[in-house]
Amino acid sequence: MSLSGKFFKSKIKKKPFSQNLQSDVELDKEKENTSKQELKPSLEENLKQLRQELGESSDIVYRTIQLTGKREIRVSVIYIDGLGDSKSIQQFILESLSQRCEQKLQLSPLDDEFKIIKDFSISVGEIKTTQKMEDVAKAILSGESAVLIDRYSEAIITGTRGWEDRGVTEPSSQTIVRGPKDGFSETLRMNTALIRRRVKDGKLRVEPKNVGRITKTDIAIVYIDGIVDPKVVEEVNSRIDKIDIDAILESGYIEELIQDETYTPFPTIYSTERPDVIVAGILEGRVGIIVDGTPFALLVPAIFTQFFQASEDYYQRADFSSLIRILRLGSFLLTLLVPSAFVAVTTFHQEMLPTRLLISLAAAREGVPFPALVEVLIMEITFEILREAGVRLPRAVGSAISIVGALVIGEAAVQAGLVSSAMVIVVSFTAITSFVIPSYNFTLAVRMLRFVFIFLAATFGLYGIILGLIALVLHLCSLRSFGVPYMESFGPFNLQDQKDSILRFPMKSLLTRPKLIVNKNQTRQQQPDQYQQKK
């Protein structure tokens, strides 16, 4: 290196990373302090500060009008085109100010100008006032309109949100035969209205929150006061308040950030796009979390049996619903253990098979060059690829490609001698049983654990499967969801809660709410004889 290069390098002193980080934090604090500045009496200064906060974007509308009373008053209306309802802003704010306000202002004292504009001139249902520039900018970015008045250091925030949305449609991931067909949409207020429509009680609470430093995503915490455990509500609020992240784009962000256990394949928070499921949950003492911008709402606390239940179970007869729940639990065990059991038996425990079946399997695998482990991995990975491709392809061809691809590839693999026909049957049966589980998140956990059991079976045989099941049960018993054991009603065992776990007893028998979820107001309904005594 030349002397000039050394001299130049010595002149440039790099700041340590801690100093750079500290300077960034100080800049963020300065920006935060400037954003929390209070409004000033000068309209020009407030608009200048607001333009610095929001920037010179083409979709932000600054409309300034001049009113004539005992003195001239300049009023500015600021909103975002596309987020605010333009018709409401035009009719109930701008026209109302122009037509109603001047006559009132000429007859009133100067001190009442702000009150007249707020109470008599703006015909919007939701109105609030603020003196902070931060609140004004936040309201405008949320779709509301801000009214700034010259000579007053206070702004009027009007509820004029009115963007285009998808509307109420049928849920796509949790379809049922009998029951309501409406599902959540991407609009927070529409989702809370769907819950209000079903729960016409004053004890229903909808607490707003705002998460995300940049996105500032609106969140609603929904529960029924008097039924829910206050400690659960406090814990939900505490975990959400601790979230410090730039963006919340979907409820999956919240789910991952507030869950009890990170390193587990099993979901400890229930997600759904059905309003009736959220309502049924909060009626049992759970807490719903609705995130703006996504149709999937969260429900906590969640337990193991909840993922095998569907809303349709309560709309059909109890005997049929109990049979379907047993079928779902059996399908869970089959999709988890059938491939591993096949590998274990064909590799280590051939003596357990009947002689004719053993000869048939040996004849089918005669030309297969791979061991059972490689054979099952080829088929399982192939099917997972086909399933993922079917999800990503357009809806019109996705299902056809996945089904035809599985049939063609399976048949070609058998004819080529790469896999046996018995293995194709096993993998196909496993795939079909995995679709019986109502919860997609829980199905993902089973799909991952299936490969773990396959390797255990290929290494230790049936002993490995038994050890895996023991470890799985111990892991499930160690999980908790917001303080509630994941295996609630089984461990600790509660006889009363068995009426709505694997089996569903008739509605007349479901007298109480889950004991470990609700510690007060556990009575769901009274016994029929008590009704007769009252009559």
mmCIF file of N, CA, C and O in Angstrom, residues 48 52 67 77 173:
data_model
loop_
_atom_site.group_PDB
_atom_site.id
_atom_site.type_symbol
_atom_site.label_atom_id
_atom_site.label_comp_id
_atom_site.label_asym_id
_atom_site.label_seq_id
_atom_site.Cartn_x
_atom_site.Cartn_y
_atom_site.Cartn_z
ATOM 1 N N LYS A 48 -47.690 23.067 7.508
ATOM 2 C CA LYS A 48 -46.298 22.824 7.175
ATOM 3 C C LYS A 48 -45.758 21.622 7.952
ATOM 4 O O LYS A 48 -45.077 20.746 7.386
ATOM 5 N N GLN A 52 -44.613 17.807 6.546
ATOM 6 C CA GLN A 52 -43.356 17.148 6.878
ATOM 7 C C GLN A 52 -43.594 15.737 7.416
ATOM 8 O O GLN A 52 -42.815 14.826 7.164
ATOM 9 N N LEU A 67 -64.238 30.806 5.596
ATOM 10 C CA LEU A 67 -65.569 31.098 6.118
ATOM 11 C C LEU A 67 -65.632 32.559 6.550
ATOM 12 O O LEU A 67 -64.637 33.133 7.032
ATOM 13 N N VAL A 77 -59.299 20.925 5.549
ATOM 14 C CA VAL A 77 -59.733 19.536 5.706
ATOM 15 C C VAL A 77 -58.700 18.659 5.015
ATOM 16 O O VAL A 77 -58.419 18.832 3.818
ATOM 17 N N SER A 173 -61.274 -21.699 3.742
ATOM 18 C CA SER A 173 -60.452 -22.739 4.371
ATOM 19 C C SER A 173 -61.228 -23.615 5.340
ATOM 20 O O SER A 173 -60.766 -24.708 5.667
#
